Amino acid sequence: MLEEKKIKKWLAENKKKGMNLLQRLVQEGSIRGNESSAQAIIIEKCRELGLSLDIWEIGEDDLFTHPVFCSDRKDFSGNPNIVGVLKGAGGGRSIILNGHIDVVPAGDRNEWKHDPFSGHIEEGNIYGRGSTDMKGGTVSLLLAIEAIINSGIQLKGDVIFQSVIEEESGGAGTLAAVLRGYKADGAIIPEPTNMKLFPKQQGSMWFRITVKGRSAHGGTRYEGISAIEKAMIVMTGLQNLEKKRNEKITDPLYENIPIPIPINIGKIHSGEWPSSVPDIAVIEGRMGVSPDEKMEDAEKEMEAMLVQISEADNWLCLNPPIIEWFGGRWLPGNLEANHPLIETISECFQKVKQTRPVVEASPWGTDGGILSTVADIPVVVFGPGVTEVAHDVNEYISINEVFVAAEIIALTLLKWCETN
Amino acid sequence: MLEEKKIKKWLAENKKKGMNLLQRLVQEGSIRGNESSAQAIIIEKCRELGLSLDIWEIGEDDLFTHPVFCSDRKDFSGNPNIVGVLKGAGGGRSIILNGHIDVVPAGDRNEWKHDPFSGHIEEGNIYGRGSTDMKGGTVSLLLAIEAIINSGIQLKGDVIFQSVIEEESGGAGTLAAVLRGYKADGAIIPEPTNMKLFPKQQGSMWFRITVKGRSAHGGTRYEGISAIEKAMIVMTGLQNLEKKRNEKITDPLYENIPIPIPINIGKIHSGEWPSSVPDIAVIEGRMGVSPDEKMEDAEKEMEAMLVQISEADNWLCLNPPIIEWFGGRWLPGNLEANHPLIETISECFQKVKQTRPVVEASPWGTDGGILSTVADIPVVVFGPGVTEVAHDVNEYISINEVFVAAEIIALTLLKWCETN
């Protein structure tokens, strides 16, 4: 009881310190290939905490050849993975605390009220790309560890803090950490869940569909075949497939989620001249995979849909759309809702927030799929970020929630890893 | 009768010369802003024919401020317009022979059997971007003039040969020639008509429609609004509008044209990340305008359609698509089918080909709209090129047709301008 009070007190007294750390991390716009300066801040912090550090550039042979490996990046040098271990006294359960440092591109800068990498603070929120997804969560992890250390508490189990690259593009950073031998009895990933607990995580994978047409002058467009018109058939097929797949989802954890496993059409590019009939269209998107589903089965379902719509179209049956499963790929995760890890974090949540947590299935893939599938680690996804603004303009996070999450995580560590 | 025989003979004896000229022109890939080297070949040829030459860089003040002026190019220097006049003895009708030197981009080079600017010759055809649209036509004009000169024939009326820039982007070259004072009693434009006569020409104009969405993470795509989904509503609206507009066309000249005034969607670009909901989509295309229609009325019809679809959609009614009329703009042309110019060229056609010409309305805009609307010149569009391959990969033209068209045009000049 005394320990929990100490933690609450330390967090209350170190608001400014935590806020500054988060602001500095947001200001280092760590989009893909540019993660090093943000990681430098993480390294500095781990050193200050006295964690035993492991800093390495991923890209070992066993990474590139692993069946789950997914990245179009050939070279990760200069942008390391970081693991900092708080060694326990022994006898307790160990835990991995995993956050990713990479952020998605800022999008249309004109739509941002402030520079996307300003770290602007207003009414208790920090703004910027990566604030919610997921530097705020990473700061919660570091605050939880710091609060425990500075409260003079000694844990029995090891705490393995990880700041990885490549989550947004398929999880090569976390996979590399698993292959390096980092395992534990449980894992928390503080992705932006709006403080909900996600024992199950949607998997997802990227696809690219190339649709052929035949070019012609726009004035005699009937002499050609518009790749855009044919792409519209494919996109309607994707919309119908999404509907069909989601109607089959009955898991109560998805009850409040409008589209449990969405098929997102993220890009379409076609044509180069307004008065020519476009001869090629390229669609790129992301297919959600249910926690109960195999990636391969989801792939087959989409491929079958493409065959079906092609058979119904004179042009497409001779020129079928070509699908590639490229880029990002996140395995689904599936932990039973009454697992001890969920029960522990739920209990601590209730102690801090005086209310029961909402338990749902995550609407997106996380690195949790790799931890659970490849390393057989029980994973819960829980974090302070605002789900709705992840990947959006004017992304922000409530500084207060970062501290509330830090307290819940710190209390979970006390119970899970046990104290001397 | 002797004159006509002389022309036929000269053309038959100069096949190689004409073919070489066309090949050299195709090899100078005169895409926008790069017209000078192809124009240099035209200048050389006009000098050889002894035409009185006018070579000038367009861009006078009255051009830029003219209501019909349409170009996003601010500077035309280095890529001149060319006019070469064969002065008549006096007393006959004058004629403008107008060809454009600019060609559209080559498109996907991998789809071309030979380099698009190779000028490759195979089985009586010359291949390459611009061969059909419309360097072949321009060579027919030059051959007709050369045949007349070398047959020792003296015309009464002036022949005003024009090799202009900027046809593919809205006709600034021909407009500049009109503003410079070039007028005549008739005009022939040898665009690729498959040897059909087009007394009426479809007008056309480019449009850009910007559709807004709201970005979000693809896994919670229901938190955002997909600009691609909203763009699909707009594109369906464009398809329906095209159908409605074409059902109204009753002109018998359009009888054999599947879509008399097409709305071509030439480009769509949206999104930058597969797992984000795209927040903006940009559609570009070309709207056909009927010979009986005002450009402004066609614009209004499309704008009304956008208002209508927006009113039916919760998002679009608050975030209406924005339309811009940018880039290319070609006025429609409308000459009565029994005009003396049509009758003259028809008669010569029949004399050379032993069959009546097909008379249709053109499926695309040409510079004829500017000649007829701005300068009140009767225009017929007639040329040797293959309509279907204009703007397409593996564009080609039959060398023989270039010579047949040259003969028909030369005979038309004899009758129209009269001889001494």
GROMACS .gro file of C-alpha atoms in nm, chain A residues 25-244:
model
  220
   25LEU     CA    1   1.035   1.289  -2.852
   26VAL     CA    2   0.755   1.440  -3.065
   27GLN     CA    3   0.990   1.709  -3.192
   28GLU     CA    4   1.219   1.441  -3.334
   29GLY     CA    5   0.997   1.344  -3.629
   30SER     CA    6   1.095   0.979  -3.642
   31ILE     CA    7   0.935   0.878  -3.970
   32ARG     CA    8   1.074   0.562  -4.132
   33GLY     CA    9   1.447   0.575  -4.182
   34ASN     CA   10   1.478   0.873  -3.947
   35GLU     CA   11   1.436   0.705  -3.611
   36SER     CA   12   1.788   0.767  -3.477
   37SER     CA   13   1.747   1.109  -3.314
   38ALA     CA   14   1.435   1.005  -3.123
   39GLN     CA   15   1.609   0.682  -3.020
   40ALA     CA   16   1.899   0.894  -2.892
   41ILE     CA   17   1.661   1.055  -2.643
   42ILE     CA   18   1.539   0.710  -2.535
   43ILE     CA   19   1.900   0.594  -2.487
   44GLU     CA   20   1.978   0.900  -2.276
   45LYS     CA   21   1.674   0.829  -2.058
   46CYS     CA   22   1.756   0.459  -2.016
   47ARG     CA   23   2.110   0.554  -1.911
   48GLU     CA   24   1.970   0.800  -1.657
   49LEU     CA   25   1.752   0.519  -1.516
   50GLY     CA   26   2.049   0.284  -1.498
   51LEU     CA   27   1.887   0.017  -1.718
   52SER     CA   28   2.123  -0.232  -1.874
   53LEU     CA   29   2.121  -0.125  -2.236
   54ASP     CA   30   2.124  -0.320  -2.559
   55ILE     CA   31   2.145  -0.100  -2.867
   56TRP     CA   32   2.172  -0.274  -3.202
   57GLU     CA   33   2.110  -0.224  -3.569
   58ILE     CA   34   1.867  -0.493  -3.679
   59GLY     CA   35   1.914  -0.686  -4.001
   60GLU     CA   36   2.061  -1.022  -3.901
   61ASP     CA   37   2.029  -1.305  -4.153
   62ASP     CA   38   1.770  -1.490  -3.945
   63LEU     CA   39   1.554  -1.174  -3.949
   64PHE     CA   40   1.538  -1.140  -4.329
   65THR     CA   41   1.464  -1.510  -4.376
   66HIS     CA   42   1.204  -1.539  -4.099
   67PRO     CA   43   0.858  -1.631  -4.239
   68VAL     CA   44   0.697  -1.344  -4.047
   69PHE     CA   45   0.955  -1.085  -4.155
   70CYS     CA   46   0.791  -0.804  -4.345
   71SER     CA   47   0.969  -0.493  -4.467
   72ASP     CA   48   1.074  -0.343  -4.797
   73ARG     CA   49   1.372  -0.185  -4.622
   74LYS     CA   50   1.702  -0.350  -4.707
   75ASP     CA   51   1.920  -0.158  -4.466
   76PHE     CA   52   1.839  -0.055  -4.112
   77SER     CA   53   2.180   0.081  -4.021
   78GLY     CA   54   2.194   0.406  -3.826
   79ASN     CA   55   1.850   0.356  -3.674
   80PRO     CA   56   1.889   0.108  -3.391
   81ASN     CA   57   1.647  -0.094  -3.180
   82ILE     CA   58   1.685  -0.030  -2.806
   83VAL     CA   59   1.621  -0.262  -2.513
   84GLY     CA   60   1.677  -0.149  -2.153
   85VAL     CA   61   1.645  -0.411  -1.880
   86LEU     CA   62   1.560  -0.341  -1.517
   87LYS     CA   63   1.693  -0.659  -1.365
   88GLY     CA   64   1.471  -0.811  -1.097
   89ALA     CA   65   1.588  -0.971  -0.774
   90GLY     CA   66   1.461  -1.305  -0.895
   91GLY     CA   67   1.155  -1.518  -0.839
   92GLY     CA   68   0.890  -1.292  -0.998
   93ARG     CA   69   0.727  -1.297  -1.339
   94SER     CA   70   0.906  -1.101  -1.608
   95ILE     CA   71   0.739  -0.853  -1.842
   96ILE     CA   72   0.815  -0.686  -2.174
   97LEU     CA   73   0.712  -0.321  -2.209
   98ASN     CA   74   0.712  -0.254  -2.583
   99GLY     CA   75   0.676   0.078  -2.764
  100HIS     CA   76   0.756   0.170  -3.125
  101ILE     CA   77   0.947   0.486  -3.207
  102ASP     CA   78   0.854   0.512  -3.576
  103VAL     CA   79   0.568   0.741  -3.682
  104VAL     CA   80   0.364   0.759  -4.005
  105PRO     CA   81   0.411   1.056  -4.242
  106ALA     CA   82   0.251   1.386  -4.142
  107GLY     CA   83   0.006   1.403  -4.438
  108ASP     CA   84  -0.117   1.739  -4.565
  109ARG     CA   85   0.073   1.996  -4.357
  110ASN     CA   86  -0.178   2.267  -4.445
  111GLU     CA   87  -0.440   2.079  -4.247
  112TRP     CA   88  -0.230   2.093  -3.927
  113LYS     CA   89  -0.300   2.381  -3.691
  114HIS     CA   90   0.065   2.369  -3.578
  115ASP     CA   91   0.375   2.220  -3.735
  116PRO     CA   92   0.332   1.839  -3.708
  117PHE     CA   93   0.663   1.817  -3.522
  118SER     CA   94   0.623   2.124  -3.302
  119GLY     CA   95   0.522   1.940  -2.985
  120HIS     CA   96   0.287   2.233  -2.924
  121ILE     CA   97   0.116   2.222  -2.582
  122GLU     CA   98  -0.234   2.358  -2.537
  123GLU     CA   99  -0.499   2.293  -2.270
  124GLY     CA  100  -0.320   1.993  -2.128
  125ASN     CA  101  -0.257   1.823  -2.463
  126ILE     CA  102   0.063   1.776  -2.661
  127TYR     CA  103   0.015   1.800  -3.039
  128GLY     CA  104   0.218   1.638  -3.310
  129ARG     CA  105   0.268   1.333  -3.530
  130GLY     CA  106   0.352   1.042  -3.302
  131SER     CA  107   0.223   1.204  -2.982
  132THR     CA  108  -0.062   0.952  -2.956
  133ASP     CA  109   0.087   0.678  -3.177
  134MET     CA  110   0.279   0.606  -2.969
  135LYS     CA  111   0.538   0.824  -2.800
  136GLY     CA  112   0.288   0.909  -2.525
  137GLY     CA  113   0.257   0.537  -2.446
  138THR     CA  114   0.635   0.494  -2.448
  139VAL     CA  115   0.668   0.783  -2.202
  140SER     CA  116   0.408   0.610  -1.977
  141LEU     CA  117   0.634   0.303  -1.974
  142LEU     CA  118   0.944   0.506  -1.887
  143LEU     CA  119   0.757   0.700  -1.619
  144ALA     CA  120   0.632   0.374  -1.464
  145ILE     CA  121   0.988   0.239  -1.446
  146GLU     CA  122   1.127   0.567  -1.317
  147ALA     CA  123   0.856   0.592  -1.051
  148ILE     CA  124   0.937   0.242  -0.926
  149ILE     CA  125   1.313   0.305  -0.919
  150ASN     CA  126   1.279   0.646  -0.752
  151SER     CA  127   1.036   0.509  -0.497
  152GLY     CA  128   1.310   0.267  -0.394
  153ILE     CA  129   1.107  -0.036  -0.489
  154GLN     CA  130   1.287  -0.357  -0.586
  155LEU     CA  131   1.097  -0.588  -0.825
  156LYS     CA  132   1.149  -0.965  -0.833
  157GLY     CA  133   1.083  -1.020  -1.205
  158ASP     CA  134   1.274  -0.852  -1.488
  159VAL     CA  135   1.126  -0.554  -1.670
  160ILE     CA  136   1.235  -0.550  -2.032
  161PHE     CA  137   1.170  -0.209  -2.187
  162GLN     CA  138   1.184  -0.202  -2.569
  163SER     CA  139   1.183   0.094  -2.807
  164VAL     CA  140   1.162  -0.060  -3.153
  165ILE     CA  141   1.161   0.062  -3.512
  166GLU     CA  142   0.938  -0.049  -3.804
  167GLU     CA  143   0.607  -0.112  -3.627
  168GLU     CA  144   0.415   0.099  -3.878
  169SER     CA  145   0.558  -0.104  -4.165
  170GLY     CA  146   0.522  -0.461  -4.042
  171GLY     CA  147   0.701  -0.517  -3.712
  172ALA     CA  148   1.058  -0.601  -3.817
  173GLY     CA  149   1.189  -0.421  -3.504
  174THR     CA  150   0.992  -0.631  -3.258
  175LEU     CA  151   1.062  -0.948  -3.457
  176ALA     CA  152   1.435  -0.869  -3.434
  177ALA     CA  153   1.402  -0.829  -3.055
  178VAL     CA  154   1.230  -1.169  -3.031
  179LEU     CA  155   1.500  -1.330  -3.245
  180ARG     CA  156   1.766  -1.168  -3.022
  181GLY     CA  157   1.622  -1.375  -2.740
  182TYR     CA  158   1.401  -1.132  -2.550
  183LYS     CA  159   1.112  -1.329  -2.398
  184ALA     CA  160   0.899  -1.274  -2.092
  185ASP     CA  161   0.598  -1.404  -1.900
  186GLY     CA  162   0.383  -1.120  -2.031
  187ALA     CA  163   0.390  -0.801  -2.234
  188ILE     CA  164   0.220  -0.464  -2.233
  189ILE     CA  165   0.208  -0.257  -2.551
  190PRO     CA  166   0.078   0.098  -2.480
  191GLU     CA  167  -0.064   0.170  -2.827
  192PRO     CA  168  -0.340   0.436  -2.828
  193THR     CA  169  -0.642   0.245  -2.695
  194ASN     CA  170  -0.822   0.536  -2.526
  195MET     CA  171  -0.730   0.355  -2.200
  196LYS     CA  172  -0.922   0.044  -2.305
  197LEU     CA  173  -0.774  -0.304  -2.262
  198PHE     CA  174  -0.729  -0.504  -2.581
  199PRO     CA  175  -0.660  -0.874  -2.514
  200LYS     CA  176  -0.732  -0.951  -2.877
  201GLN     CA  177  -0.575  -0.763  -3.161
  202GLN     CA  178  -0.684  -0.741  -3.516
  203GLY     CA  179  -0.416  -0.850  -3.755
  204SER     CA  180  -0.369  -0.671  -4.082
  205MET     CA  181  -0.174  -0.674  -4.402
  206TRP     CA  182  -0.117  -0.445  -4.694
  207PHE     CA  183  -0.222  -0.523  -5.046
  208ARG     CA  184  -0.160  -0.372  -5.385
  209ILE     CA  185  -0.398  -0.443  -5.672
  210THR     CA  186  -0.294  -0.350  -6.024
  211VAL     CA  187  -0.574  -0.312  -6.276
  212LYS     CA  188  -0.500  -0.293  -6.647
  213GLY     CA  189  -0.689  -0.093  -6.906
  214ARG     CA  190  -0.614   0.007  -7.265
  215SER     CA  191  -0.529   0.365  -7.348
  216ALA     CA  192  -0.699   0.574  -7.614
  217HIS     CA  193  -0.780   0.937  -7.684
  218GLY     CA  194  -1.042   1.067  -7.441
  219GLY     CA  195  -1.257   1.188  -7.731
  220THR     CA  196  -1.293   0.830  -7.854
  221ARG     CA  197  -1.275   0.675  -7.513
  222TYR     CA  198  -1.494   0.388  -7.632
  223GLU     CA  199  -1.189   0.269  -7.831
  224GLY     CA  200  -1.001   0.213  -7.502
  225ILE     CA  201  -1.075   0.052  -7.168
  226SER     CA  202  -1.056   0.281  -6.868
  227ALA     CA  203  -0.838   0.135  -6.592
  228ILE     CA  204  -1.020   0.371  -6.353
  229GLU     CA  205  -1.362   0.227  -6.443
  230LYS     CA  206  -1.228  -0.125  -6.395
  231ALA     CA  207  -1.065  -0.017  -6.066
  232MET     CA  208  -1.408   0.104  -5.951
  233ILE     CA  209  -1.538  -0.251  -6.002
  234VAL     CA  210  -1.251  -0.380  -5.791
  235MET     CA  211  -1.312  -0.117  -5.520
  236THR     CA  212  -1.682  -0.204  -5.508
  237GLY     CA  213  -1.573  -0.568  -5.473
  238LEU     CA  214  -1.351  -0.470  -5.180
  239GLN     CA  215  -1.639  -0.283  -5.015
  240ASN     CA  216  -1.870  -0.584  -5.054
  241LEU     CA  217  -1.604  -0.822  -4.923
  242GLU     CA  218  -1.553  -0.601  -4.617
  243LYS     CA  219  -1.927  -0.610  -4.550
  244LYS     CA  220  -1.944  -0.988  -4.587
   0.00000   0.00000   0.00000
